[in-house]
Short mmCIF file of N, CA and C in Angstrom, two decimals:
data_model
loop_
_atom_site.label_atom_id
_atom_site.label_comp_id
_atom_site.label_asym_id
_atom_site.label_seq_id
_atom_site.Cartn_x
_atom_site.Cartn_y
_atom_site.Cartn_z
N MET A 1 3.82 173.70 -9.19
CA MET A 1 5.10 173.23 -8.72
C MET A 1 5.76 172.45 -9.85
N CYS A 2 7.04 172.65 -10.04
CA CYS A 2 7.78 171.86 -11.02
C CYS A 2 8.71 170.91 -10.29
N VAL A 3 9.01 169.81 -10.93
CA VAL A 3 9.87 168.80 -10.34
C VAL A 3 11.16 168.73 -11.13
N GLY A 4 12.28 168.77 -10.44
CA GLY A 4 13.58 168.65 -11.07
C GLY A 4 14.23 167.34 -10.65
N LEU A 5 15.09 166.86 -11.48
CA LEU A 5 15.80 165.61 -11.23
C LEU A 5 17.28 165.93 -11.07
N ARG A 6 17.91 165.41 -10.01
CA ARG A 6 19.33 165.62 -9.81
C ARG A 6 20.08 164.52 -10.55
N ALA A 7 21.13 164.89 -11.28
CA ALA A 7 21.88 163.91 -12.06
C ALA A 7 23.34 164.33 -12.16
N LYS A 8 24.19 163.35 -12.43
CA LYS A 8 25.62 163.58 -12.59
C LYS A 8 25.94 163.70 -14.07
N VAL A 9 26.75 164.70 -14.43
CA VAL A 9 27.16 164.90 -15.81
C VAL A 9 28.23 163.88 -16.17
N ALA A 10 27.97 163.09 -17.21
CA ALA A 10 28.93 162.08 -17.67
C ALA A 10 29.82 162.61 -18.78
N ASN A 11 29.24 163.43 -19.67
CA ASN A 11 29.98 163.93 -20.83
C ASN A 11 29.29 165.18 -21.35
N ILE A 12 30.05 166.05 -22.01
CA ILE A 12 29.49 167.26 -22.63
C ILE A 12 30.05 167.39 -24.03
N GLU A 13 29.16 167.70 -24.97
CA GLU A 13 29.57 167.93 -26.35
C GLU A 13 28.55 168.83 -27.04
N ASN A 14 29.02 169.92 -27.62
CA ASN A 14 28.16 170.86 -28.36
C ASN A 14 26.96 171.34 -27.54
N ASN A 15 27.22 171.80 -26.30
CA ASN A 15 26.18 172.32 -25.41
C ASN A 15 25.11 171.29 -25.04
N MET A 16 25.43 170.02 -25.22
CA MET A 16 24.55 168.93 -24.78
C MET A 16 25.32 168.10 -23.76
N ALA A 17 24.67 167.77 -22.66
CA ALA A 17 25.30 166.97 -21.62
C ALA A 17 24.64 165.60 -21.57
N VAL A 18 25.45 164.57 -21.45
CA VAL A 18 24.93 163.24 -21.15
C VAL A 18 24.94 163.16 -19.63
N ILE A 19 23.76 162.93 -19.05
CA ILE A 19 23.64 162.85 -17.60
C ILE A 19 23.34 161.42 -17.18
N ASP A 20 23.71 161.11 -15.96
CA ASP A 20 23.43 159.81 -15.37
C ASP A 20 22.57 160.04 -14.14
N ALA A 21 21.33 159.59 -14.21
CA ALA A 21 20.40 159.73 -13.09
C ALA A 21 20.04 158.33 -12.60
N GLY A 22 20.77 157.86 -11.62
CA GLY A 22 20.50 156.54 -11.07
C GLY A 22 20.73 155.41 -12.06
N GLY A 23 21.69 155.57 -12.94
CA GLY A 23 21.99 154.55 -13.92
C GLY A 23 21.31 154.74 -15.26
N VAL A 24 20.36 155.66 -15.32
CA VAL A 24 19.68 155.97 -16.58
C VAL A 24 20.38 157.16 -17.22
N LYS A 25 20.85 156.99 -18.44
CA LYS A 25 21.57 158.07 -19.12
C LYS A 25 20.68 158.71 -20.17
N ARG A 26 20.82 160.03 -20.28
CA ARG A 26 20.00 160.80 -21.21
C ARG A 26 20.74 162.06 -21.60
N LYS A 27 20.47 162.57 -22.80
CA LYS A 27 21.05 163.85 -23.25
C LYS A 27 20.11 164.98 -22.87
N VAL A 28 20.71 166.05 -22.34
CA VAL A 28 19.95 167.26 -22.01
C VAL A 28 20.73 168.47 -22.46
N SER A 29 20.06 169.58 -22.63
CA SER A 29 20.73 170.83 -23.00
C SER A 29 21.53 171.35 -21.81
N ALA A 30 22.76 171.78 -22.08
CA ALA A 30 23.62 172.35 -21.05
C ALA A 30 23.87 173.83 -21.30
N GLU A 31 23.06 174.45 -22.14
CA GLU A 31 23.28 175.85 -22.54
C GLU A 31 23.11 176.85 -21.41
N LEU A 32 22.33 176.52 -20.39
CA LEU A 32 22.06 177.50 -19.33
C LEU A 32 23.14 177.58 -18.26
N ILE A 33 24.08 176.63 -18.25
CA ILE A 33 25.10 176.60 -17.21
C ILE A 33 26.49 176.72 -17.83
N SER A 34 27.21 177.76 -17.45
CA SER A 34 28.55 177.95 -18.00
C SER A 34 29.55 177.08 -17.24
N ASP A 35 30.62 176.71 -17.92
CA ASP A 35 31.72 175.95 -17.34
C ASP A 35 31.30 174.63 -16.72
N LEU A 36 30.31 173.97 -17.30
CA LEU A 36 29.88 172.67 -16.81
C LEU A 36 30.90 171.62 -17.23
N ALA A 37 31.19 170.69 -16.34
CA ALA A 37 32.22 169.68 -16.61
C ALA A 37 31.74 168.30 -16.19
N PRO A 38 32.26 167.26 -16.82
CA PRO A 38 31.94 165.90 -16.38
C PRO A 38 32.25 165.75 -14.89
N GLY A 39 31.36 165.09 -14.18
CA GLY A 39 31.50 164.93 -12.73
C GLY A 39 30.67 165.91 -11.94
N ASP A 40 30.26 167.02 -12.57
CA ASP A 40 29.38 167.98 -11.90
C ASP A 40 28.00 167.37 -11.73
N TYR A 41 27.28 167.85 -10.72
CA TYR A 41 25.89 167.46 -10.53
C TYR A 41 25.02 168.63 -10.95
N VAL A 42 23.90 168.32 -11.59
CA VAL A 42 22.98 169.35 -12.06
C VAL A 42 21.54 168.99 -11.70
N MET A 43 20.70 170.00 -11.67
CA MET A 43 19.26 169.82 -11.55
C MET A 43 18.71 169.91 -12.97
N VAL A 44 17.91 168.93 -13.36
CA VAL A 44 17.39 168.84 -14.72
C VAL A 44 15.87 168.97 -14.69
N HIS A 45 15.34 169.76 -15.59
CA HIS A 45 13.89 169.91 -15.74
C HIS A 45 13.57 170.09 -17.21
N ALA A 46 12.65 169.30 -17.71
CA ALA A 46 12.15 169.41 -19.09
C ALA A 46 13.27 169.39 -20.13
N GLY A 47 14.26 168.53 -19.92
CA GLY A 47 15.33 168.38 -20.90
C GLY A 47 16.42 169.43 -20.83
N LEU A 48 16.42 170.24 -19.76
CA LEU A 48 17.43 171.28 -19.59
C LEU A 48 18.13 171.13 -18.25
N ALA A 49 19.45 171.25 -18.25
CA ALA A 49 20.19 171.36 -17.00
C ALA A 49 19.97 172.81 -16.54
N ILE A 50 19.27 172.98 -15.42
CA ILE A 50 18.86 174.34 -15.02
C ILE A 50 19.70 174.92 -13.89
N ALA A 51 20.45 174.07 -13.16
CA ALA A 51 21.27 174.58 -12.06
C ALA A 51 22.35 173.56 -11.71
N ARG A 52 23.47 174.06 -11.26
CA ARG A 52 24.54 173.19 -10.75
C ARG A 52 24.22 172.90 -9.29
N VAL A 53 24.47 171.66 -8.85
CA VAL A 53 24.22 171.25 -7.48
C VAL A 53 25.56 170.88 -6.86
N ALA A 54 25.84 171.39 -5.68
CA ALA A 54 27.10 171.08 -4.99
C ALA A 54 27.14 169.59 -4.66
N ALA A 55 28.33 168.99 -4.73
CA ALA A 55 28.49 167.55 -4.51
C ALA A 55 27.97 167.12 -3.13
N ASP A 56 28.21 167.94 -2.10
CA ASP A 56 27.73 167.57 -0.77
C ASP A 56 26.21 167.60 -0.70
N GLU A 57 25.58 168.53 -1.42
CA GLU A 57 24.12 168.57 -1.48
C GLU A 57 23.58 167.36 -2.24
N ALA A 58 24.30 166.94 -3.26
CA ALA A 58 23.89 165.76 -4.03
C ALA A 58 23.94 164.52 -3.16
N ALA A 59 24.99 164.38 -2.34
CA ALA A 59 25.11 163.23 -1.44
C ALA A 59 23.99 163.23 -0.41
N GLU A 60 23.65 164.41 0.11
CA GLU A 60 22.56 164.52 1.08
C GLU A 60 21.23 164.15 0.43
N ALA A 61 21.02 164.59 -0.80
CA ALA A 61 19.78 164.25 -1.51
C ALA A 61 19.69 162.75 -1.74
N ASP A 62 20.80 162.09 -2.03
CA ASP A 62 20.81 160.64 -2.20
C ASP A 62 20.36 159.94 -0.92
N LYS A 63 20.83 160.40 0.23
CA LYS A 63 20.45 159.80 1.51
C LYS A 63 18.95 159.97 1.75
N VAL A 64 18.43 161.13 1.46
CA VAL A 64 17.01 161.38 1.65
C VAL A 64 16.18 160.46 0.75
N MET A 65 16.58 160.34 -0.51
CA MET A 65 15.85 159.49 -1.45
C MET A 65 15.90 158.02 -1.04
N GLU A 66 17.07 157.57 -0.53
CA GLU A 66 17.17 156.19 -0.06
C GLU A 66 16.22 155.96 1.10
N GLY A 67 16.10 156.94 1.99
CA GLY A 67 15.18 156.84 3.12
C GLY A 67 13.74 156.75 2.67
N LEU A 68 13.39 157.48 1.63
CA LEU A 68 12.02 157.41 1.10
C LEU A 68 11.73 156.06 0.47
N ASN A 69 12.72 155.50 -0.19
CA ASN A 69 12.55 154.19 -0.82
C ASN A 69 12.41 153.07 0.19
N ASP A 70 12.95 153.25 1.39
CA ASP A 70 12.88 152.24 2.44
C ASP A 70 11.50 152.16 3.06
N ASN A 71 10.72 153.22 2.91
CA ASN A 71 9.39 153.24 3.54
C ASN A 71 8.36 152.72 2.66
#
């Protein structure tokens, strides 16, 4: 099983995206996703943005994660 991290794209330059994952910013490769833009949400694995995540799915994932942190 692989684990992916959901993050918001803050900036893109030269096929590299700066992502924000809970306040932690990091550069990842954006080569696998066409037309990626700041504000998009992506799934990140091993330094690569591997899939775009719909904003409503991202909000739902945030709620689930908050619930896990409460326990």
